[in-house]
XYZ file of C-alpha atoms in Angstrom:
660
model
C 0.009 0.001 -0.005
C 1.484 3.339 -1.085
C 2.393 5.985 1.496
C 3.779 9.560 1.125
C 6.340 8.643 3.734
C 7.725 5.499 2.048
C 11.182 7.013 1.594
C 11.572 7.272 5.358
C 10.778 3.537 5.739
C 13.619 2.466 3.425
C 16.209 5.128 4.281
C 15.993 4.972 8.056
C 15.587 8.775 8.349
C 13.154 10.288 10.864
C 10.255 12.542 9.822
C 10.288 16.230 10.838
C 8.174 17.652 13.623
C 5.817 19.163 11.061
C 5.255 15.775 9.429
C 4.379 13.880 12.597
C 0.761 15.215 12.780
C 0.282 14.183 9.136
C 1.466 10.615 9.915
C -0.900 10.415 12.918
C -3.752 11.527 10.678
C -2.917 8.761 8.197
C -2.874 6.177 11.003
C -6.249 7.315 12.320
C -7.629 7.185 8.772
C -6.558 3.549 8.395
C -7.947 2.689 11.876
C -11.309 4.026 10.730
C -11.037 1.897 7.569
C -10.297 -1.222 9.710
C -13.279 -0.474 11.949
C -15.451 -0.192 8.866
C -14.097 -3.499 7.530
C -14.684 -5.206 10.912
C -18.295 -4.079 10.788
C -18.662 -5.531 7.299
C -17.035 -8.793 8.436
C -19.402 -8.978 11.416
C -22.366 -8.398 9.112
C -21.129 -11.104 6.755
C -20.484 -13.529 9.676
C -23.897 -12.791 11.144
C -25.414 -13.378 7.718
C -23.390 -16.634 7.374
C -24.485 -17.802 10.831
C -28.073 -17.022 9.950
C -27.691 -18.975 6.705
C -26.173 -21.939 8.570
C -28.971 -21.837 11.130
C -31.582 -21.776 8.350
C -29.768 -24.636 6.609
C -29.676 -26.693 9.813
C -33.339 -26.057 10.493
C -34.275 -27.166 6.995
C -32.119 -30.315 7.325
C -33.882 -31.151 10.588
C -37.216 -30.531 8.914
C -36.261 -32.801 6.004
C -34.932 -35.528 8.321
C -38.071 -35.537 10.431
C -40.326 -35.694 7.408
C -38.171 -38.357 5.781
C -38.621 -40.383 8.971
C -42.364 -40.077 8.536
C -42.185 -41.855 5.184
C -39.405 -44.325 6.135
C -40.265 -47.940 5.232
C -39.911 -49.021 8.863
C -42.804 -46.670 9.748
C -45.085 -48.678 7.484
C -44.123 -52.065 8.867
C -46.975 -53.901 10.572
C -46.422 -54.398 14.313
C -45.812 -58.135 13.954
C -43.015 -57.563 11.378
C -41.489 -54.812 13.482
C -41.546 -57.112 16.519
C -39.658 -59.710 14.475
C -37.020 -57.090 13.640
C -36.731 -56.290 17.354
C -36.171 -59.966 18.181
C -33.481 -60.224 15.517
C -31.509 -57.574 17.401
C -31.136 -59.744 20.495
C -27.597 -61.011 21.146
C -26.548 -64.516 22.113
C -27.342 -65.118 25.764
C -23.708 -65.828 26.777
C -22.187 -62.630 25.314
C -21.560 -59.377 27.188
C -24.158 -57.501 25.122
C -26.852 -59.703 26.678
C -26.291 -58.223 30.146
C -29.515 -56.751 31.497
C -28.374 -53.111 31.562
C -29.432 -49.876 29.899
C -27.354 -50.858 26.860
C -29.324 -54.037 26.200
C -31.015 -53.905 22.763
C -34.458 -54.420 24.312
C -33.958 -51.391 26.588
C -32.555 -49.239 23.775
C -35.508 -50.123 21.524
C -37.978 -49.252 24.247
C -36.528 -45.707 24.530
C -36.794 -44.674 20.872
C -40.371 -43.403 20.875
C -43.710 -44.042 22.535
C -44.865 -46.345 19.738
C -41.727 -48.499 19.898
C -41.801 -48.497 23.686
C -45.350 -49.804 23.786
C -44.585 -52.372 21.086
C -41.468 -53.499 23.008
C -43.616 -54.039 26.107
C -46.151 -55.904 23.972
C -43.382 -58.259 22.717
C -42.740 -60.508 25.716
C -40.118 -62.619 23.863
C -37.961 -59.502 23.846
C -37.576 -59.859 27.620
C -37.398 -63.640 27.871
C -33.569 -63.997 28.029
C -32.213 -63.734 31.543
C -28.481 -63.392 32.088
C -27.124 -63.540 35.653
C -23.350 -63.248 35.946
C -22.227 -62.702 39.511
C -18.734 -61.596 40.557
C -16.458 -64.109 42.269
C -15.799 -63.257 45.880
C -12.332 -64.132 47.182
C -11.088 -63.818 50.698
C -7.989 -64.658 52.786
C -8.948 -66.546 55.969
C -5.351 -66.510 57.247
C -5.350 -62.768 57.772
C -7.125 -61.955 61.050
C -6.875 -58.206 61.310
C -9.205 -55.252 61.530
C -8.198 -54.311 57.985
C -9.393 -57.692 56.646
C -12.655 -57.345 58.585
C -13.208 -53.930 57.046
C -12.415 -55.183 53.535
C -14.687 -58.216 53.943
C -17.474 -55.947 55.128
C -17.051 -53.625 52.140
C -16.949 -56.603 49.776
C -20.124 -58.016 51.324
C -21.922 -54.688 50.916
C -20.822 -54.431 47.297
C -21.929 -58.007 46.590
C -25.319 -57.263 48.184
C -25.773 -54.223 45.924
C -24.962 -56.316 42.822
C -27.425 -58.997 43.878
C -30.153 -56.441 44.579
C -29.702 -54.820 41.166
C -29.841 -58.214 39.414
C -32.848 -59.217 41.499
C -34.792 -56.054 40.662
C -33.870 -56.237 36.965
C -34.739 -59.938 36.710
C -38.089 -59.326 38.431
C -38.853 -56.600 35.893
C -37.844 -58.733 32.917
C -39.805 -61.745 34.184
C -42.858 -59.529 34.450
C -42.434 -58.124 30.970
C -41.856 -61.615 29.501
C -45.319 -62.594 30.763
C -45.855 -66.308 30.125
C -43.192 -66.797 27.425
C -40.642 -69.626 27.586
C -37.406 -68.468 29.204
C -33.748 -68.732 28.225
C -31.499 -68.454 31.286
C -27.754 -68.136 31.623
C -26.336 -68.066 35.153
C -22.655 -67.990 36.115
C -21.946 -67.929 39.836
C -19.561 -69.253 42.484
C -19.857 -70.182 46.146
C -16.080 -69.874 46.660
C -16.400 -67.490 49.628
C -18.443 -70.146 51.421
C -15.876 -72.883 50.990
C -13.107 -71.645 53.271
C -12.431 -71.986 56.973
C -15.286 -71.226 59.337
C -13.614 -68.175 60.851
C -15.277 -65.145 62.316
C -14.027 -62.700 59.715
C -15.586 -64.794 56.929
C -19.079 -65.104 58.383
C -20.253 -61.723 57.148
C -18.919 -62.267 53.664
C -20.092 -65.894 53.511
C -23.552 -64.892 54.685
C -23.836 -62.204 52.019
C -22.775 -64.584 49.253
C -25.082 -67.442 50.273
C -28.027 -65.150 51.031
C -27.653 -63.284 47.752
C -27.293 -66.472 45.695
C -30.270 -68.005 47.481
C -32.334 -64.925 46.698
C -31.602 -65.146 42.972
C -31.948 -68.953 42.840
C -35.331 -68.729 44.529
C -36.484 -66.187 41.944
C -35.442 -68.487 39.094
C -37.013 -71.536 40.689
C -40.335 -69.726 41.001
C -40.456 -69.589 37.177
C -39.043 -73.088 36.440
C -42.167 -74.156 34.566
C -41.229 -71.583 31.932
C -37.625 -72.754 31.501
C -37.000 -73.662 27.855
C -33.211 -73.268 27.617
C -30.838 -73.057 30.584
C -27.086 -72.815 30.880
C -25.608 -72.988 34.372
C -21.878 -72.480 35.041
C -21.583 -73.092 38.745
C -18.842 -73.454 41.294
C -20.569 -75.413 44.062
C -19.365 -76.189 47.576
C -20.268 -79.849 47.092
C -22.038 -81.879 49.730
C -22.318 -78.908 52.081
C -25.858 -78.222 53.203
C -25.147 -74.519 52.866
C -25.024 -74.688 49.063
C -27.637 -72.566 47.329
C -26.654 -73.106 43.710
C -27.190 -76.896 43.961
C -30.912 -76.200 44.381
C -31.014 -75.552 40.625
C -30.162 -79.219 40.042
C -32.924 -80.850 42.112
C -36.066 -80.109 40.107
C -38.524 -82.853 39.245
C -39.756 -83.395 35.661
C -43.046 -81.758 36.504
C -41.142 -78.606 37.504
C -39.518 -78.239 34.039
C -42.205 -79.442 31.626
C -40.963 -77.476 28.577
C -37.196 -77.630 29.219
C -35.733 -78.314 25.775
C -32.034 -77.451 26.090
C -29.832 -77.850 29.173
C -26.164 -77.116 29.739
C -24.760 -77.690 33.222
C -21.078 -76.936 33.917
C -19.926 -77.563 37.480
C -16.418 -76.584 38.572
C -14.745 -77.234 41.871
C -14.407 -74.599 44.570
C -10.821 -73.763 45.557
C -10.655 -74.125 49.309
C -8.326 -71.681 51.048
C -6.997 -70.603 47.679
C -5.506 -74.059 47.064
C -7.137 -75.896 44.123
C -8.333 -79.437 44.525
C -5.529 -81.671 43.278
C -6.267 -84.874 41.382
C -6.043 -87.924 43.535
C -4.542 -91.238 42.629
C -6.882 -93.644 40.878
C -10.195 -92.147 41.927
C -12.309 -89.039 41.729
C -13.354 -86.926 44.727
C -16.535 -88.907 45.240
C -17.056 -87.749 48.826
C -16.745 -84.133 47.762
C -19.566 -84.507 45.250
C -21.940 -86.872 47.044
C -24.581 -84.154 47.312
C -24.730 -83.380 43.599
C -27.542 -84.919 41.535
C -29.015 -84.157 38.155
C -32.764 -84.496 38.536
C -33.291 -81.191 36.665
C -32.439 -82.860 33.361
C -35.218 -85.465 33.627
C -37.674 -83.338 31.618
C -39.450 -85.252 28.876
C -39.143 -82.356 26.384
C -35.317 -82.354 26.601
C -33.627 -82.358 23.182
C -30.132 -80.984 23.913
C -27.988 -81.955 26.923
C -24.504 -80.732 27.898
C -22.841 -81.907 31.099
C -19.401 -80.946 32.385
C -19.447 -82.130 35.980
C -18.172 -84.923 38.249
C -18.636 -88.382 36.840
C -20.355 -89.736 39.938
C -22.983 -87.013 39.466
C -23.805 -88.260 35.971
C -23.907 -92.044 36.309
C -25.968 -93.416 33.463
C -28.049 -95.596 35.741
C -29.108 -92.609 37.807
C -29.858 -90.286 34.899
C -33.513 -90.698 33.951
C -33.085 -88.699 30.752
C -35.454 -89.075 27.835
C -32.598 -90.437 25.694
C -34.858 -91.116 22.691
C -35.717 -87.445 22.489
C -32.114 -86.161 22.475
C -30.766 -84.726 19.225
C -27.672 -83.085 20.801
C -25.436 -84.609 23.497
C -22.175 -83.377 25.028
C -20.383 -84.985 27.985
C -17.093 -83.335 28.953
C -14.768 -83.377 31.995
C -15.187 -80.726 34.664
C -12.433 -78.410 35.826
C -10.578 -79.207 39.018
C -8.628 -75.943 38.993
C -5.122 -74.820 37.973
C -5.342 -76.494 34.564
C -6.445 -79.961 35.743
C -9.567 -81.622 34.401
C -11.572 -84.221 36.216
C -11.971 -87.850 35.312
C -13.266 -88.320 31.780
C -16.911 -89.269 31.691
C -16.773 -92.369 29.542
C -14.604 -95.204 28.363
C -15.194 -96.319 24.811
C -17.377 -99.182 26.064
C -19.477 -96.838 28.211
C -19.785 -94.394 25.299
C -21.142 -97.160 23.113
C -23.685 -98.104 25.761
C -24.817 -94.483 25.972
C -25.033 -93.989 22.214
C -27.324 -97.011 21.906
C -29.791 -95.098 24.122
C -29.822 -92.110 21.745
C -30.946 -93.278 18.278
C -32.034 -89.783 17.191
C -28.759 -87.943 17.845
C -27.684 -85.356 15.251
C -24.727 -83.791 17.086
C -22.504 -85.488 19.653
C -19.486 -84.347 21.697
C -17.839 -86.924 23.962
C -14.657 -87.148 26.036
C -13.244 -90.682 25.896
C -10.633 -91.957 28.340
C -9.608 -94.600 30.846
C -10.497 -92.786 34.063
C -7.302 -90.794 34.661
C -6.864 -87.079 35.194
C -5.701 -84.834 32.391
C -4.177 -81.370 32.200
C -4.689 -78.351 29.995
C -0.960 -77.677 30.139
C -0.170 -80.425 27.649
C 0.573 -84.143 27.801
C 1.380 -85.856 31.092
C 5.057 -86.069 31.860
C 4.927 -89.821 31.585
C 4.223 -89.521 27.879
C 7.692 -88.082 27.331
C 9.438 -90.968 29.038
C 10.949 -93.379 26.455
C 10.268 -96.281 28.806
C 6.530 -95.539 29.064
C 4.220 -98.003 27.364
C 1.944 -96.393 24.736
C -1.661 -95.878 25.763
C -3.857 -98.912 25.259
C -6.874 -98.892 23.013
C -10.029 -98.386 25.028
C -11.791 -101.750 24.854
C -15.181 -102.457 23.371
C -16.689 -105.895 23.675
C -16.474 -107.728 20.367
C -19.756 -109.596 20.756
C -21.880 -106.454 20.808
C -23.924 -105.604 17.695
C -23.045 -102.498 15.704
C -24.645 -99.294 17.019
C -26.472 -97.440 14.204
C -27.124 -93.713 14.480
C -28.878 -92.805 11.217
C -29.188 -89.033 11.879
C -25.795 -88.205 13.397
C -24.022 -85.677 11.156
C -21.503 -84.097 13.579
C -19.206 -86.027 15.949
C -16.592 -84.501 18.272
C -14.287 -86.821 20.248
C -11.773 -85.744 22.853
C -9.298 -88.477 23.736
C -8.184 -87.488 27.230
C -6.516 -90.854 27.761
C -6.840 -94.124 25.951
C -7.879 -94.357 22.301
C -11.059 -94.715 20.266
C -10.081 -97.097 17.479
C -12.424 -99.813 18.698
C -15.315 -97.354 19.064
C -15.105 -96.543 15.350
C -15.490 -100.184 14.368
C -18.616 -100.523 16.522
C -20.542 -97.586 14.966
C -22.558 -97.202 11.811
C -22.976 -93.516 10.905
C -24.533 -93.117 7.450
C -25.134 -89.368 7.812
C -21.777 -88.368 9.318
C -20.411 -85.274 7.605
C -18.367 -83.428 10.265
C -15.714 -85.153 12.424
C -13.483 -83.597 15.107
C -10.808 -85.410 17.087
C -8.862 -83.733 19.888
C -6.126 -85.260 21.993
C -3.490 -83.727 24.332
C -1.456 -86.891 23.952
C 1.824 -86.619 22.007
C 1.494 -89.378 19.407
C 5.139 -89.026 18.465
C 7.881 -88.010 20.870
C 10.183 -85.125 19.970
C 13.845 -86.000 19.378
C 15.784 -86.336 22.605
C 18.602 -83.931 23.298
C 21.956 -85.465 22.461
C 20.531 -88.823 21.271
C 20.955 -89.758 17.591
C 17.836 -90.947 15.761
C 19.503 -94.332 15.151
C 19.318 -95.077 18.882
C 15.533 -94.804 18.939
C 13.584 -98.050 18.682
C 11.653 -98.164 15.347
C 9.071 -100.548 16.786
C 8.480 -98.166 19.662
C 8.063 -95.256 17.232
C 5.530 -97.163 15.156
C 3.510 -97.844 18.302
C 3.454 -94.136 19.089
C 2.613 -93.106 15.554
C -0.419 -95.405 15.145
C -3.026 -92.690 15.516
C -6.703 -93.652 15.812
C -7.718 -91.016 13.236
C -6.677 -93.433 10.506
C -9.301 -95.953 11.566
C -12.076 -93.346 11.642
C -11.194 -92.010 8.192
C -10.969 -95.495 6.681
C -14.460 -96.274 7.963
C -16.292 -92.969 7.354
C -14.021 -90.929 5.092
C -16.115 -91.337 1.959
C -18.920 -89.218 3.488
C -16.988 -86.712 5.625
C -16.937 -83.138 4.283
C -15.433 -81.368 7.329
C -12.643 -82.566 9.585
C -10.974 -80.841 12.558
C -8.016 -82.474 14.327
C -5.684 -81.667 17.184
C -3.276 -84.564 17.589
C -0.002 -83.199 18.912
C 3.057 -84.655 17.223
C 1.161 -86.710 14.630
C 3.421 -87.745 11.704
C 2.755 -85.836 8.516
C 2.528 -88.951 6.381
C -0.336 -90.263 8.566
C -2.341 -87.076 7.992
C -1.635 -87.241 4.246
C -2.760 -90.873 4.223
C -5.999 -89.844 5.905
C -6.565 -87.044 3.382
C -6.226 -89.531 0.544
C -9.278 -91.284 1.970
C -11.314 -88.048 2.170
C -12.315 -87.397 -1.446
C -15.257 -85.117 -0.557
C -13.503 -82.958 2.059
C -14.589 -79.299 1.898
C -13.251 -77.962 5.234
C -9.944 -78.943 6.889
C -8.662 -77.653 10.228
C -5.380 -78.784 11.836
C -4.633 -77.357 15.301
C -1.289 -79.004 16.193
C 2.147 -79.481 14.607
C 3.426 -82.581 12.852
C 6.237 -84.577 14.451
C 8.488 -83.459 11.582
C 8.278 -79.892 12.929
C 10.611 -80.972 15.732
C 13.389 -81.970 13.338
C 14.987 -78.544 13.010
C 18.452 -77.401 13.973
C 17.680 -77.944 17.624
C 15.298 -80.414 19.331
C 12.830 -77.573 19.961
C 13.479 -75.537 16.831
C 10.889 -74.368 14.324
C 10.531 -76.471 11.190
C 8.396 -75.709 8.159
C 5.772 -78.024 6.736
C 6.049 -76.855 3.110
C 5.933 -80.420 1.789
C 2.457 -80.825 3.247
C 1.130 -77.732 1.482
C 2.720 -78.952 -1.748
C 0.574 -82.113 -1.522
C -2.480 -79.832 -1.573
C -1.194 -77.834 -4.538
C -2.420 -78.874 -8.009
C 0.142 -79.229 -10.774
C -0.947 -76.744 -13.442
C 0.373 -76.410 -17.002
C -0.600 -73.344 -19.062
C -0.419 -73.246 -22.854
C -1.982 -70.014 -24.032
C -5.626 -70.101 -22.993
C -5.468 -73.810 -22.286
C -4.980 -74.861 -18.628
C -4.137 -78.483 -17.890
C -4.334 -79.879 -14.358
C -2.505 -83.086 -13.526
C -4.663 -85.303 -11.264
C -3.292 -86.325 -7.895
C -3.424 -83.367 -5.511
C -5.031 -83.977 -2.128
C -8.548 -82.738 -1.343
C -9.714 -81.461 -4.747
C -13.003 -80.207 -3.236
C -11.304 -78.229 -0.443
C -12.736 -74.716 0.108
C -11.765 -73.853 3.696
C -8.318 -74.513 5.178
C -7.312 -73.444 8.710
C -3.840 -74.343 9.957
C -3.334 -73.302 13.591
C -6.637 -71.364 13.893
C -5.558 -70.293 17.404
C -2.698 -67.948 16.654
C -1.678 -67.373 20.283
C 0.281 -70.630 20.686
C 4.110 -70.611 20.553
C 5.789 -71.032 17.190
C 7.165 -74.432 18.252
C 3.571 -75.681 18.534
C 2.417 -74.445 15.145
C 2.412 -75.543 11.539
C 4.704 -73.026 9.817
C 5.195 -72.328 6.091
C 7.323 -70.216 3.810
C 5.573 -67.330 2.131
C 6.625 -68.505 -1.353
C 5.069 -71.947 -0.791
C 1.794 -70.354 0.352
C 1.733 -68.230 -2.803
C 2.430 -71.301 -4.945
C -0.422 -73.150 -3.229
C -2.927 -70.316 -3.684
C -1.882 -69.721 -7.271
C -2.183 -73.396 -8.176
C -5.595 -73.694 -6.557
C -6.890 -70.504 -8.206
C -5.790 -71.556 -11.700
C -6.955 -75.159 -11.259
C -10.422 -73.894 -10.264
C -10.844 -71.884 -13.459
C -13.920 -72.680 -15.537
C -11.644 -73.299 -18.526
C -10.304 -76.412 -16.802
C -12.207 -79.600 -17.695
C -14.637 -80.435 -14.893
C -13.127 -83.848 -14.318
C -9.803 -82.278 -13.229
C -11.097 -78.990 -11.836
C -10.680 -78.255 -8.119
C -12.993 -76.202 -5.932
C -12.368 -72.485 -5.470
C -10.894 -71.511 -2.124
C -13.019 -69.350 0.193
C -10.836 -69.120 3.315
C -7.233 -69.958 4.255
C -5.381 -69.319 7.513
C -1.698 -70.186 7.922
C 1.386 -69.261 9.919
C 4.447 -67.879 8.140
C 7.923 -68.658 9.380
C 9.612 -65.451 8.131
C 8.790 -61.750 8.078
C 6.414 -60.415 5.438
C 8.053 -59.902 2.040
C 5.114 -59.381 -0.315
C 1.413 -58.658 0.025
C -0.117 -62.046 -0.782
C -3.436 -60.761 -2.091
C -1.770 -58.155 -4.319
C 0.707 -60.692 -5.654
C -2.124 -63.090 -6.513
C -3.906 -60.311 -8.365
C -0.677 -59.493 -10.256
C -0.438 -63.144 -11.304
C -3.940 -62.958 -12.772
C -5.637 -65.162 -10.174
C -9.334 -64.641 -9.629
C -9.636 -64.415 -5.820
C -13.072 -62.815 -5.651
C -14.773 -63.736 -2.363
C -11.521 -65.150 -0.911
C -10.463 -64.334 2.663
C -6.929 -65.008 3.871
C -5.448 -64.665 7.364
C -1.661 -64.783 7.703
C 0.176 -65.039 11.016
C 3.603 -63.499 10.530
C 6.164 -63.638 13.338
C 6.537 -60.518 15.440
C 9.453 -58.365 14.243
C 12.572 -58.815 16.321
C 13.874 -55.845 18.273
C 17.648 -55.365 17.819
C 19.614 -55.441 21.000
C 21.305 -52.159 21.878
C 24.672 -52.208 23.603
C 24.741 -48.399 24.002
C 22.190 -46.848 26.314
C 21.489 -43.126 26.295
C 21.467 -41.789 29.877
C 18.192 -40.259 30.990
C 18.326 -36.612 32.041
C 15.744 -35.898 34.668
C 13.803 -32.667 35.017
C 15.695 -31.459 38.060
C 18.997 -31.925 36.201
C 17.714 -29.760 33.340
C 16.841 -27.030 35.825
C 20.481 -26.774 36.784
C 21.457 -25.336 33.382
């Protein structure tokens, strides 16, 4: 901007006394101009704010009127109620907690119409979830501080119980006469310790509160349709309140269709119950019975509780009506599981009682305790005799289950080869076999392979999965196995007998994974993935597939679906081999391939990679011209290593900086 005094600004000379008033007049003139501009800006901003306000008001007007003509406004009440019910979460998840965030509560607060419709939809309030906090205490500390803490804990527990009681009462009222789905998870651990004075207040609060909630549920037992109880019960103590849920007569649960009862032990004095030698804690569980599951409408039964509480002779279950059955060990604490429910012979006896089963999950063993920490130490001893096959009497007729399509077997101890030969399962499609037993021992430190007894190795490597696949493999479309240390060639032999396999899951490493540079090193299983890779030859637009790859109908492949296990316990692959596998499968599934040699298109693959990421697998497949539309891949790369630093920078604290 030009000024009559510009020469002074560049020369550094000062104006004369006569010129100073002229400069002040120029400054005041520009101040007046700025004031005028500020007024114009304010007018423009006010105008802009008014325009924004008008715009917002019109948007609100439009949104409200669009809501009036929204399709959901025209839905009949019965359809809208069905939409409400579709919003309900699974009873076991956190979203099912009876709080202000529950979908039923949120729906009831949208508008008066929805609120009234929510109250007129009793099924919306028919799922009761009661999860109570565990109460722990230390009976060894006898101090005023412990008494104060126990008193505060008791008061807090009472408030939780009262809130759950009031909410449950409200929901039971709103559900009217509808069948109920109930999930209760609670523990009597505070009532299982020493009978000391400082525990009486806390113990009384726990037992009184649990009894209050149990009584409320029992008052509505005739409406129970589905129940799931996860209980930690004192045992044969007369003080137990949770055990009252297990003593209902058939007339008390006339419509009970689905029951799941999981009973865990109570840790006394903070020390878990340790497995005894040769027998279960029968005295501890003498007071537990299962009369609640005697209902004639029962179709699905899950039990994970002491074996003496579930003796077949004492269970008056309507076995003919069952379509789903699951018998699993209960938890003793600190990783130990209780005695397996059934031997193979007992399992066969039970299955004969259930001709209409569609889904079955059984734990098979020889009556010994097992651990979640891995195989028993005795399994690692070279002098230990391999586990014997669980016997089944040869003179028994074959058990036929015409409707069974899903079978899950957990081999806690013993084996199930003989059980396979005694069953006829024409509808079996999905088979799962889990075992914590190491079927092949890892190489011993410092001992050459030549010193190991080949006959002993063959005994270890004879996995029962082979027998099951040979008998039912022609019909199986989904298989899930966890057999730690199984030889790779045995799995490949099984896959050769599974021509219609669509889904394959392997949760444990092959024994060959141990043969790395060290006894516990990480070995890749690339050769296994190569057996699943079709051999493809391209000649212009012609694609030729050589027959012979395993599982031509495979669509889903999960290797180590639980990615949290250590690398030594995983199946690991090189990235290049995974790319070769995916490329071969994609090209061999092209419609240009003759149908007789064509393989199925992959939908999902999960695998662990032994090295750091080099290329983006999906992008590389696209670059190679593979059609991977609809494909989902999950790749577990190792965590990047952090280089070790031998030079540490000293830390300068704040007070040291203040010294400068």
